[in-house]
Amino acid sequence: MKRYETQELKIYNSIKGEKEVFKPINDGMVGMYVCGPTVYNNVHLGNCRTFISFDLVFRYLKHLGYKIRYVRNITDAGHLENDAEEGEDRIAKKARLEELEPMEIVQKYTIDFHDILSLFNNIPPSIEPTATGHIVEQIEIIKKIIDNGLAYEANGNVYFDVLKYNENNHYGILSGRKIEDLIANTRSLAGQEEKKNPQDFALWKRAEPQHIMRWPSPWGVGFPGWHIECTVMSSKYLGDSFDIHGGGMDLKFPHHECEIAQGKAASGKDPVNYWMHANMLTLNGKKMAKSTGNNILPRELFTGENTNLSKAYAPSVARFFMLQANYRSILDFSDEALQAAEKGFHRLMNAYQDIELLESSASSSFDVKQWKQSCYDAMNDDFNSPILIAQLFEAVKFINSVKAEKARISKADQELLKQTLSDFIFDVLGLEETEEANNDDTEKIDGLVSILIKIRNKARADKDFTTADTVRDQLIEMGIELKDGKDGTTYSLKS
């Protein structure tokens, strides 16, 4: 018997605004599509949180025994600046700035994306298609939408007819926006006079002479709109209707709204049964932005080479921290929160290692079977990882009580406890034991460096600069770099 046959999973469906019991279209099989990155720059932490959230979904569905096809695309063409209808292609712009070919930019930042997600221990998707690899299919589905009377060509551009579609459908069903408001709030852009209605969106764009990325089509040389690629790749690999579509909250409108309209205009079917949206990540209580300096890239997090955090954090610690919040909640990155997560992570890993050392007895003072189901209950409640983690720490408390001889555990419960912790820590949450967790050295390093910082500070106060410099230089040789700031001295570990 598969685990999914005994567990009732509920998913918060964004299109319904409530949790619903999950019932896949095909028994025992799940089709899931997640919008991937536009590969024109290094992947940022906000993106990583989204992909870690859906890695958790992927892992849990696999753990329940479903056969799952997970499709996540690579956008390597058609995504214009500021998600607009006009302007420069993001990849083409980056290629111009770095004086490279667009496909060099794509290759460079796709590799970075894969490397970073690998460090976070994400499982690769089943299929990772690219927009440029599906130009023919995009042209064919646009022709189909035109034939169905819901798109039109104008001067080499093809636009989706939103008002025509809205006569028999609901454009705005996902985002909750009303068509009247969309009409009133439409910005005036160059080329708008070509459209029947200002809110119509591009399926195909005419390529101006300076546009590098271009393909022949029935409407002239051009390139696809950003939204059409996901409709094409999701339907090609998962069918006209599939189970789960995920992405960041910022994609709900217009991207996902347009996907629904395109899919229904092409096939006549609702393309997705369960829409899932991961929320944003902030840093020190503010939106992340390169322009303000309130920003940190994953590699800067792992190396400690940044101005926002006092030290480096292992990828598994950062993953653990992100999973301490539900994927639908806003999560704030801060040094204090990461330090607390790091300590919790080591407590969890150390307790797991200690299970083997426990002395068993004839009976247990902890209902392991009931606790195990509480772990499933947490994940069955819309993949509620923070509640799952809280349940794991109930087991940590029990393990420590057995170690202190304040509780008992039978041999059978000891084995069940270890297997369940392994399932949820490693298979479901996707955590990995770090060197710090294995050696339990983190707090010792903190303490020792703190003592050396005090010695150095006293030497500087006494104007004994030789001693102060010796402490600093010898720490650097050991891979520990001191940082003097207005709030005192901190350190980071060099890889």
Protein backbone atom coordinates (compact mmCIF):
# COMPACT_ATOMS: atom_id res chain seq x y z
CA MET A 1 0.00 0.00 0.00
CA LYS A 2 1.29 3.46 -0.96
CA ARG A 3 1.48 6.09 1.77
CA TYR A 4 -0.85 8.42 -0.15
CA GLU A 5 -3.61 5.83 0.29
CA THR A 6 -3.55 6.35 4.07
CA GLN A 7 -2.85 10.10 4.19
CA GLU A 8 -5.24 12.92 3.22
CA LEU A 9 -3.24 15.80 1.76
CA LYS A 10 -4.78 19.26 1.57
CA ILE A 11 -3.36 22.02 -0.64
CA TYR A 12 -4.15 25.73 -0.48
CA ASN A 13 -5.51 26.39 -3.96
CA SER A 14 -4.86 30.03 -4.91
CA ILE A 15 -7.63 30.04 -7.50
CA LYS A 16 -10.20 28.99 -4.85
CA GLY A 17 -8.66 30.86 -1.90
CA GLU A 18 -8.94 27.84 0.39
CA LYS A 19 -7.44 24.46 1.21
CA GLU A 20 -8.77 21.53 -0.79
CA VAL A 21 -8.22 17.78 -0.54
CA PHE A 22 -5.69 16.83 -3.19
CA LYS A 23 -7.03 14.41 -5.81
CA PRO A 24 -4.77 13.95 -8.83
CA ILE A 25 -6.28 13.62 -12.30
CA ASN A 26 -4.71 10.18 -12.70
CA ASP A 27 -4.66 7.91 -9.68
CA GLY A 28 -1.18 7.56 -8.22
CA MET A 29 0.36 10.04 -10.66
CA VAL A 30 1.01 13.79 -10.35
CA GLY A 31 1.89 16.38 -12.96
CA MET A 32 3.49 19.55 -11.57
CA TYR A 33 4.78 22.61 -13.43
CA VAL A 34 6.77 25.40 -11.77
CA CYS A 35 7.85 28.60 -13.50
CA GLY A 36 11.64 28.58 -13.67
CA PRO A 37 14.13 31.46 -13.84
CA THR A 38 14.84 33.99 -16.55
CA VAL A 39 18.57 33.28 -16.85
CA TYR A 40 20.06 36.76 -17.27
CA ASN A 41 21.71 37.16 -13.86
CA ASN A 42 22.79 35.26 -10.75
CA VAL A 43 19.83 33.61 -9.06
CA HIS A 44 18.81 35.57 -5.94
CA LEU A 45 17.65 34.26 -2.57
CA GLY A 46 14.00 35.11 -3.20
CA ASN A 47 14.01 32.82 -6.23
CA CYS A 48 15.82 30.16 -4.21
CA ARG A 49 13.11 30.23 -1.56
CA THR A 50 10.45 29.59 -4.22
CA PHE A 51 12.37 26.65 -5.70
CA ILE A 52 13.13 25.22 -2.23
CA SER A 53 9.40 25.45 -1.42
CA PHE A 54 8.47 23.43 -4.49
CA ASP A 55 11.35 21.03 -3.90
CA LEU A 56 9.64 20.32 -0.57
CA VAL A 57 6.36 19.67 -2.41
CA PHE A 58 8.16 17.42 -4.92
CA ARG A 59 9.89 15.50 -2.13
CA TYR A 60 6.76 14.97 -0.06
CA LEU A 61 4.68 13.78 -3.02
CA LYS A 62 7.48 11.32 -3.87
CA HIS A 63 7.63 10.24 -0.22
CA LEU A 64 3.88 9.54 -0.27
CA GLY A 65 4.49 7.19 -3.18
CA TYR A 66 3.17 9.22 -6.09
CA LYS A 67 4.81 8.88 -9.48
CA ILE A 68 5.43 12.55 -10.22
CA ARG A 69 6.52 14.38 -13.34
CA TYR A 70 7.95 17.74 -12.28
CA VAL A 71 8.50 20.21 -15.13
CA ARG A 72 10.36 23.48 -14.51
CA ASN A 73 11.25 25.69 -17.47
CA ILE A 74 14.21 27.89 -18.29
CA THR A 75 13.19 31.27 -19.78
CA ASP A 76 15.91 32.10 -22.27
CA ALA A 77 13.96 34.42 -24.60
CA GLY A 78 10.92 36.68 -24.72
CA HIS A 79 10.96 38.10 -21.17
CA LEU A 80 11.11 41.88 -21.57
CA GLU A 81 12.30 44.40 -18.98
CA ASN A 82 9.92 45.08 -16.05
CA ASP A 83 7.56 42.34 -17.31
CA ALA A 84 6.36 44.85 -19.90
CA GLU A 85 5.00 44.62 -23.45
CA GLU A 86 7.70 46.92 -24.79
CA GLY A 87 11.42 47.32 -24.20
CA GLU A 88 14.47 45.13 -24.45
CA ASP A 89 14.71 41.40 -23.87
CA ARG A 90 16.38 40.87 -20.47
CA ILE A 91 18.87 38.34 -21.83
CA ALA A 92 19.67 40.42 -24.92
CA LYS A 93 20.27 43.47 -22.72
CA LYS A 94 22.64 41.55 -20.44
CA ALA A 95 24.45 40.19 -23.52
CA ARG A 96 24.94 43.74 -24.79
CA LEU A 97 26.22 44.95 -21.41
CA GLU A 98 28.64 42.03 -20.98
CA GLU A 99 29.58 42.00 -24.68
CA LEU A 100 28.62 38.34 -25.06
CA GLU A 101 26.25 36.34 -27.24
CA PRO A 102 22.77 35.88 -25.69
CA MET A 103 23.30 32.11 -25.48
CA GLU A 104 26.55 32.68 -23.60
CA ILE A 105 24.55 34.63 -21.03
CA VAL A 106 21.98 31.84 -20.92
CA GLN A 107 24.65 29.18 -20.40
CA LYS A 108 26.53 31.18 -17.78
CA TYR A 109 23.52 31.89 -15.58
CA THR A 110 21.83 28.52 -16.11
CA ILE A 111 24.98 26.88 -14.73
CA ASP A 112 24.92 29.29 -11.76
CA PHE A 113 21.25 28.46 -11.15
CA HIS A 114 21.90 24.72 -11.18
CA ASP A 115 25.01 25.03 -8.97
CA ILE A 116 23.19 27.07 -6.33
CA LEU A 117 20.15 24.78 -6.18
CA SER A 118 22.48 21.80 -5.94
CA LEU A 119 24.16 23.40 -2.91
CA PHE A 120 20.69 23.80 -1.38
CA ASN A 121 20.20 20.05 -2.05
CA ASN A 122 17.26 20.55 -4.42
CA ILE A 123 16.34 17.54 -6.52
CA PRO A 124 16.47 18.38 -10.25
CA PRO A 125 13.07 18.41 -12.00
CA SER A 126 11.98 15.54 -14.22
CA ILE A 127 12.10 17.77 -17.30
CA GLU A 128 13.70 21.22 -17.69
CA PRO A 129 12.65 22.60 -21.10
CA THR A 130 13.75 25.95 -22.55
CA ALA A 131 11.73 28.62 -24.31
CA THR A 132 14.09 28.69 -27.31
CA GLY A 133 13.78 24.93 -27.66
CA HIS A 134 10.01 25.24 -28.15
CA ILE A 135 9.62 28.10 -30.65
CA VAL A 136 7.84 25.86 -33.18
CA GLU A 137 5.31 24.71 -30.57
CA GLN A 138 4.72 28.30 -29.47
CA ILE A 139 3.98 29.35 -33.05
CA GLU A 140 1.58 26.41 -33.47
CA ILE A 141 -0.41 27.18 -30.32
CA ILE A 142 -0.63 30.87 -31.30
CA LYS A 143 -2.06 29.81 -34.68
CA LYS A 144 -4.59 27.67 -32.79
CA ILE A 145 -5.67 30.57 -30.57
CA ILE A 146 -6.06 32.78 -33.66
CA ASP A 147 -8.16 30.08 -35.36
CA ASN A 148 -10.35 29.94 -32.25
CA GLY A 149 -11.03 33.66 -32.65
CA LEU A 150 -9.26 34.76 -29.46
CA ALA A 151 -6.12 36.37 -30.90
CA TYR A 152 -5.32 38.63 -33.84
CA GLU A 153 -2.34 39.80 -35.87
CA ALA A 154 -1.43 43.49 -36.18
CA ASN A 155 1.65 44.68 -38.07
CA GLY A 156 3.70 41.56 -37.34
CA ASN A 157 2.54 41.32 -33.72
CA VAL A 158 -0.03 38.86 -32.37
CA TYR A 159 -2.17 39.87 -29.40
CA PHE A 160 -4.55 37.93 -27.18
CA ASP A 161 -8.07 39.41 -27.34
CA VAL A 162 -8.88 39.76 -23.64
CA LEU A 163 -12.39 41.24 -24.04
CA LYS A 164 -13.39 38.58 -26.58
CA TYR A 165 -12.10 35.87 -24.24
CA ASN A 166 -13.95 37.45 -21.32
CA GLU A 167 -17.31 37.10 -23.08
CA ASN A 168 -17.44 33.40 -22.15
CA ASN A 169 -14.64 33.15 -19.57
CA HIS A 170 -13.27 35.06 -16.60
CA TYR A 171 -9.99 36.88 -17.18
CA GLY A 172 -8.95 37.69 -13.60
CA ILE A 173 -10.19 34.45 -12.03
CA LEU A 174 -6.82 33.77 -10.35
CA SER A 175 -5.78 37.27 -9.28
CA GLY A 176 -9.29 38.48 -8.42
CA ARG A 177 -8.95 41.48 -10.72
CA LYS A 178 -11.94 42.87 -12.56
CA ILE A 179 -11.76 43.53 -16.27
CA GLU A 180 -13.18 47.05 -15.74
CA ASP A 181 -10.31 47.91 -13.40
CA LEU A 182 -7.75 46.49 -15.83
CA ILE A 183 -9.14 48.70 -18.60
CA ALA A 184 -9.07 51.80 -16.37
CA ASN A 185 -5.52 51.18 -15.13
CA THR A 186 -3.86 50.24 -18.42
CA ARG A 187 -0.75 52.34 -19.07
CA SER A 188 -0.21 54.13 -22.34
CA LEU A 189 2.65 52.39 -24.17
CA ALA A 190 4.21 52.67 -27.58
CA GLY A 191 2.43 50.41 -30.05
CA GLN A 192 -0.82 50.38 -28.05
CA GLU A 193 -2.68 51.74 -31.08
CA GLU A 194 -2.17 48.34 -32.75
CA LYS A 195 -4.27 46.63 -30.09
CA LYS A 196 -8.04 46.27 -30.13
CA ASN A 197 -8.02 46.76 -26.38
CA PRO A 198 -5.27 48.30 -24.19
CA GLN A 199 -5.15 45.27 -21.87
CA ASP A 200 -4.55 42.76 -24.68
CA PHE A 201 -1.19 41.04 -24.22
CA ALA A 202 1.39 39.89 -26.75
CA LEU A 203 1.66 36.29 -27.89
CA TRP A 204 4.22 37.15 -30.58
CA LYS A 205 6.27 40.33 -31.03
CA ARG A 206 7.70 41.75 -34.23
CA ALA A 207 11.50 41.96 -33.99
CA GLU A 208 12.94 45.41 -34.64
CA PRO A 209 16.23 45.49 -36.60
CA GLN A 210 18.29 45.83 -33.41
CA HIS A 211 16.61 42.88 -31.68
CA ILE A 212 19.16 40.05 -31.52
CA MET A 213 16.92 37.10 -30.66
CA ARG A 214 14.56 36.50 -33.60
CA TRP A 215 12.79 33.66 -35.39
CA PRO A 216 10.71 33.36 -38.59
CA SER A 217 6.94 32.97 -38.18
CA PRO A 218 3.74 33.26 -40.25
CA TRP A 219 3.54 36.89 -39.06
CA GLY A 220 7.12 37.84 -39.90
CA VAL A 221 10.43 37.67 -38.06
CA GLY A 222 9.92 38.06 -34.32
CA PHE A 223 10.01 36.41 -30.92
CA PRO A 224 7.41 34.90 -28.54
CA GLY A 225 5.72 36.71 -25.70
CA TRP A 226 6.83 35.77 -22.19
CA HIS A 227 3.55 34.13 -21.13
CA ILE A 228 3.05 31.74 -24.04
CA GLU A 229 6.16 29.64 -23.32
CA CYS A 230 4.78 28.24 -20.06
CA THR A 231 1.45 27.36 -21.64
CA VAL A 232 3.30 25.47 -24.39
CA MET A 233 5.77 23.60 -22.19
CA SER A 234 3.30 22.68 -19.45
CA SER A 235 0.72 21.35 -21.92
CA LYS A 236 3.34 19.52 -24.01
CA TYR A 237 4.76 17.54 -21.10
CA LEU A 238 1.76 17.37 -18.73
CA GLY A 239 -1.30 17.63 -20.97
CA ASP A 240 -3.95 20.30 -21.53
CA SER A 241 -5.09 19.86 -17.91
CA PHE A 242 -2.69 18.88 -15.11
CA ASP A 243 -2.57 18.79 -11.33
CA ILE A 244 -0.31 21.48 -9.83
CA HIS A 245 1.15 24.75 -11.13
CA GLY A 246 3.52 26.64 -8.84
CA GLY A 247 5.54 29.82 -8.81
CA GLY A 248 6.25 32.99 -6.87
CA MET A 249 3.44 35.23 -5.64
CA ASP A 250 4.68 37.95 -8.00
CA LEU A 251 3.77 35.77 -11.01
CA LYS A 252 0.07 35.49 -10.13
CA PHE A 253 -0.65 38.53 -12.31
CA PRO A 254 -0.14 38.92 -15.16
CA HIS A 255 1.88 35.78 -15.94
CA HIS A 256 -0.28 33.05 -14.45
CA GLU A 257 -3.51 34.86 -15.31
CA CYS A 258 -2.38 34.92 -18.93
CA GLU A 259 -1.43 31.25 -18.80
CA ILE A 260 -4.98 30.32 -17.75
CA ALA A 261 -6.46 32.40 -20.58
CA GLN A 262 -4.06 31.00 -23.20
CA GLY A 263 -4.57 27.41 -22.10
CA LYS A 264 -8.34 27.66 -22.16
CA ALA A 265 -8.32 29.58 -25.46
CA ALA A 266 -6.22 26.83 -27.07
CA SER A 267 -7.82 23.67 -25.67
CA GLY A 268 -11.13 24.75 -24.17
CA LYS A 269 -10.04 23.21 -20.84
CA ASP A 270 -9.02 24.70 -17.50
CA PRO A 271 -5.27 24.03 -17.59
CA VAL A 272 -4.58 23.59 -13.86
CA ASN A 273 -6.46 22.08 -10.91
CA TYR A 274 -4.32 23.42 -8.03
CA TRP A 275 -2.48 26.76 -8.19
CA MET A 276 0.24 27.24 -5.56
CA HIS A 277 2.14 30.46 -4.85
CA ALA A 278 5.21 30.94 -2.65
CA ASN A 279 5.59 34.24 -0.84
CA MET A 280 8.47 36.72 -0.88
CA LEU A 281 11.69 36.95 1.09
CA THR A 282 12.80 40.16 2.82
CA LEU A 283 16.15 41.13 4.37
CA ASN A 284 16.26 42.91 7.72
CA GLY A 285 12.57 43.77 7.39
CA LYS A 286 12.89 45.43 3.99
CA LYS A 287 12.44 44.33 0.39
CA MET A 288 15.63 43.03 -1.17
CA ALA A 289 17.03 45.45 -3.76
CA LYS A 290 20.46 45.85 -5.32
CA SER A 291 19.95 49.60 -5.63
CA THR A 292 19.74 50.09 -1.85
CA GLY A 293 22.39 47.54 -0.89
CA ASN A 294 19.75 45.57 1.01
CA ASN A 295 20.55 42.47 -0.97
CA ILE A 296 22.52 39.25 -0.64
CA LEU A 297 23.29 36.52 -3.15
CA PRO A 298 23.41 32.85 -2.12
CA ARG A 299 27.19 32.55 -2.55
CA GLU A 300 27.67 35.64 -0.36
CA LEU A 301 25.53 33.91 2.27
CA PHE A 302 27.64 30.75 2.09
CA THR A 303 31.03 32.55 2.20
CA GLY A 304 30.15 35.36 4.62
CA GLU A 305 31.43 37.93 2.10
CA ASN A 306 28.65 40.46 2.57
CA THR A 307 27.82 43.48 4.70
CA ASN A 308 24.45 42.25 5.99
CA LEU A 309 25.49 39.17 7.97
CA SER A 310 28.20 38.66 10.59
CA LYS A 311 29.33 35.25 9.36
CA ALA A 312 28.90 32.54 6.74
CA TYR A 313 26.05 30.04 6.92
CA ALA A 314 25.99 26.56 5.42
CA PRO A 315 23.44 25.96 2.62
CA SER A 316 21.65 23.34 4.72
CA VAL A 317 21.29 25.83 7.59
CA ALA A 318 19.84 28.42 5.19
CA ARG A 319 17.45 25.80 3.80
CA PHE A 320 16.42 24.81 7.33
CA PHE A 321 15.79 28.47 8.12
CA MET A 322 13.59 28.95 5.04
CA LEU A 323 11.55 25.85 5.88
CA GLN A 324 10.82 27.21 9.35
CA ALA A 325 8.16 29.39 7.71
CA ASN A 326 5.20 28.18 5.65
CA TYR A 327 5.79 28.72 1.94
CA ARG A 328 2.79 31.12 1.78
CA SER A 329 4.22 33.42 4.49
CA ILE A 330 6.60 36.34 4.03
CA LEU A 331 9.98 35.36 5.50
CA ASP A 332 12.56 37.85 6.76
CA PHE A 333 16.27 37.07 6.53
CA SER A 334 18.35 38.50 9.38
CA ASP A 335 21.59 37.63 11.12
CA GLU A 336 19.84 36.92 14.42
CA ALA A 337 17.26 34.63 12.82
CA LEU A 338 19.95 32.69 10.93
CA GLN A 339 22.04 32.27 14.09
CA ALA A 340 19.00 30.88 15.93
CA ALA A 341 18.26 28.57 12.98
CA GLU A 342 21.87 27.36 12.96
CA LYS A 343 21.69 26.39 16.63
CA GLY A 344 18.37 24.63 16.09
CA PHE A 345 19.73 22.81 13.06
CA HIS A 346 22.70 21.46 15.04
CA ARG A 347 20.44 20.41 17.93
CA LEU A 348 18.28 18.45 15.50
CA MET A 349 21.22 16.77 13.76
CA ASN A 350 22.97 15.93 17.02
CA ALA A 351 19.80 14.40 18.45
CA TYR A 352 19.42 12.25 15.34
CA GLN A 353 23.00 11.00 15.74
CA ASP A 354 22.34 10.26 19.42
CA ILE A 355 19.49 7.81 18.73
CA GLU A 356 21.98 4.97 18.22
CA LEU A 357 23.47 5.67 21.66
CA LEU A 358 20.20 5.38 23.57
CA GLU A 359 19.78 2.47 25.93
CA SER A 360 16.53 0.66 25.19
CA SER A 361 14.11 -0.70 27.77
CA ALA A 362 11.05 -2.93 27.82
CA SER A 363 8.64 -0.05 27.24
CA SER A 364 8.48 3.57 26.06
CA SER A 365 7.29 6.73 27.78
CA PHE A 366 6.59 8.40 24.43
CA ASP A 367 3.99 7.35 21.86
CA VAL A 368 6.22 7.19 18.77
CA LYS A 369 3.43 6.00 16.44
CA GLN A 370 1.18 8.92 17.39
CA TRP A 371 4.11 11.33 17.03
CA LYS A 372 4.89 9.90 13.59
CA GLN A 373 1.32 10.57 12.42
CA SER A 374 1.58 14.13 13.78
CA CYS A 375 4.51 14.64 11.39
CA TYR A 376 2.34 13.49 8.49
CA ASP A 377 -0.54 15.65 9.74
CA ALA A 378 1.72 18.70 9.53
CA MET A 379 2.79 18.00 5.95
CA ASN A 380 -0.74 17.01 4.95
CA ASP A 381 -1.86 20.49 6.01
CA ASP A 382 -0.61 22.30 2.89
CA PHE A 383 3.03 21.21 3.35
CA ASN A 384 3.26 22.95 6.74
CA SER A 385 7.01 22.59 7.28
CA PRO A 386 7.20 24.83 10.42
CA ILE A 387 4.70 22.57 12.22
CA LEU A 388 6.63 19.52 11.03
CA ILE A 389 9.85 21.01 12.42
CA ALA A 390 8.10 21.70 15.73
CA GLN A 391 7.11 18.02 15.86
CA LEU A 392 10.69 16.97 15.10
CA PHE A 393 11.84 18.98 18.11
CA GLU A 394 9.33 17.12 20.28
CA ALA A 395 11.35 14.04 19.36
CA VAL A 396 14.59 15.93 20.13
CA LYS A 397 13.30 16.70 23.63
CA PHE A 398 12.39 13.05 24.13
CA ILE A 399 15.80 11.82 22.92
CA ASN A 400 17.55 14.18 25.33
CA SER A 401 15.29 12.98 28.15
CA VAL A 402 16.23 9.36 27.43
CA LYS A 403 19.91 10.37 27.42
CA ALA A 404 19.42 12.00 30.81
CA GLU A 405 17.61 8.83 32.00
CA LYS A 406 14.39 10.76 32.58
CA ALA A 407 12.45 8.76 29.95
CA ARG A 408 12.38 5.26 28.46
CA ILE A 409 12.31 3.88 24.91
CA SER A 410 11.79 0.32 23.64
CA LYS A 411 13.99 -1.16 20.93
CA ALA A 412 11.09 -1.20 18.42
CA ASP A 413 10.26 2.46 19.12
CA GLN A 414 13.93 3.36 18.89
CA GLU A 415 14.08 1.93 15.35
CA LEU A 416 10.78 3.57 14.36
CA LEU A 417 11.91 6.92 15.75
CA LYS A 418 15.18 6.78 13.82
CA GLN A 419 13.49 5.80 10.55
CA THR A 420 10.83 8.49 10.87
CA LEU A 421 13.37 11.20 11.68
CA SER A 422 15.45 10.07 8.71
CA ASP A 423 12.40 10.18 6.42
CA PHE A 424 11.40 13.69 7.41
CA ILE A 425 14.81 15.31 8.00
CA PHE A 426 16.57 14.00 4.91
CA ASP A 427 13.95 12.78 2.41
CA VAL A 428 11.17 15.34 2.97
CA LEU A 429 12.91 18.48 4.27
CA GLY A 430 15.98 17.74 2.16
CA LEU A 431 18.48 18.67 4.88
CA GLU A 432 22.06 17.45 4.84
CA GLU A 433 24.43 16.93 7.75
CA THR A 434 27.11 19.60 7.72
CA GLU A 435 30.67 19.32 8.98
CA GLU A 436 29.73 21.64 11.84
CA ALA A 437 26.81 19.37 12.77
CA ASN A 438 29.01 16.28 12.71
CA ASN A 439 31.72 17.83 14.86
CA ASP A 440 29.48 20.01 17.03
CA ASP A 441 32.17 22.70 16.79
CA THR A 442 30.11 25.79 15.98
CA GLU A 443 29.55 27.00 19.54
CA LYS A 444 33.15 26.17 20.44
CA ILE A 445 34.45 28.23 17.51
CA ASP A 446 32.16 31.11 18.49
CA GLY A 447 33.46 30.99 22.05
CA LEU A 448 37.14 30.75 21.13
CA VAL A 449 36.97 33.53 18.54
CA SER A 450 35.07 35.69 21.04
CA ILE A 451 37.91 35.24 23.56
CA LEU A 452 40.51 36.14 20.91
CA ILE A 453 38.53 39.23 19.88
CA LYS A 454 38.51 40.38 23.52
CA ILE A 455 42.29 39.82 23.76
CA ARG A 456 42.81 41.79 20.53
CA ASN A 457 40.51 44.61 21.67
CA LYS A 458 42.42 44.92 24.97
CA ALA A 459 45.73 44.94 23.09
CA ARG A 460 44.47 47.73 20.83
CA ALA A 461 43.20 49.69 23.82
CA ASP A 462 46.68 49.30 25.43
CA LYS A 463 48.24 50.35 22.08
CA ASP A 464 49.91 46.96 21.85
CA PHE A 465 49.40 46.83 18.10
CA THR A 466 51.90 44.01 17.60
CA THR A 467 49.75 41.61 19.64
CA ALA A 468 46.54 42.87 18.02
CA ASP A 469 47.93 42.37 14.54
CA THR A 470 49.31 38.93 15.43
CA VAL A 471 45.85 37.75 16.61
CA ARG A 472 44.24 39.05 13.42
CA ASP A 473 46.89 37.60 11.08
CA GLN A 474 46.97 34.17 12.69
CA LEU A 475 43.17 33.94 12.54
CA ILE A 476 43.33 34.78 8.82
CA GLU A 477 45.83 31.94 8.33
CA MET A 478 43.28 29.63 9.97
CA GLY A 479 40.55 30.84 7.58
CA ILE A 480 38.86 33.19 10.04
CA GLU A 481 38.57 36.83 9.00
CA LEU A 482 37.76 39.55 11.54
CA LYS A 483 35.55 42.49 10.53
CA ASP A 484 35.69 45.72 12.54
CA GLY A 485 32.47 47.75 12.42
CA LYS A 486 30.62 50.42 14.33
CA ASP A 487 28.83 47.73 16.35
CA GLY A 488 32.03 45.88 17.24
CA THR A 489 34.09 43.08 15.72
CA THR A 490 32.55 40.08 13.96
CA TYR A 491 34.08 37.23 12.00
CA SER A 492 33.49 35.07 8.94
CA LEU A 493 34.85 31.67 7.96
CA LYS A 494 36.62 31.48 4.59
CA SER A 495 36.07 28.43 2.40
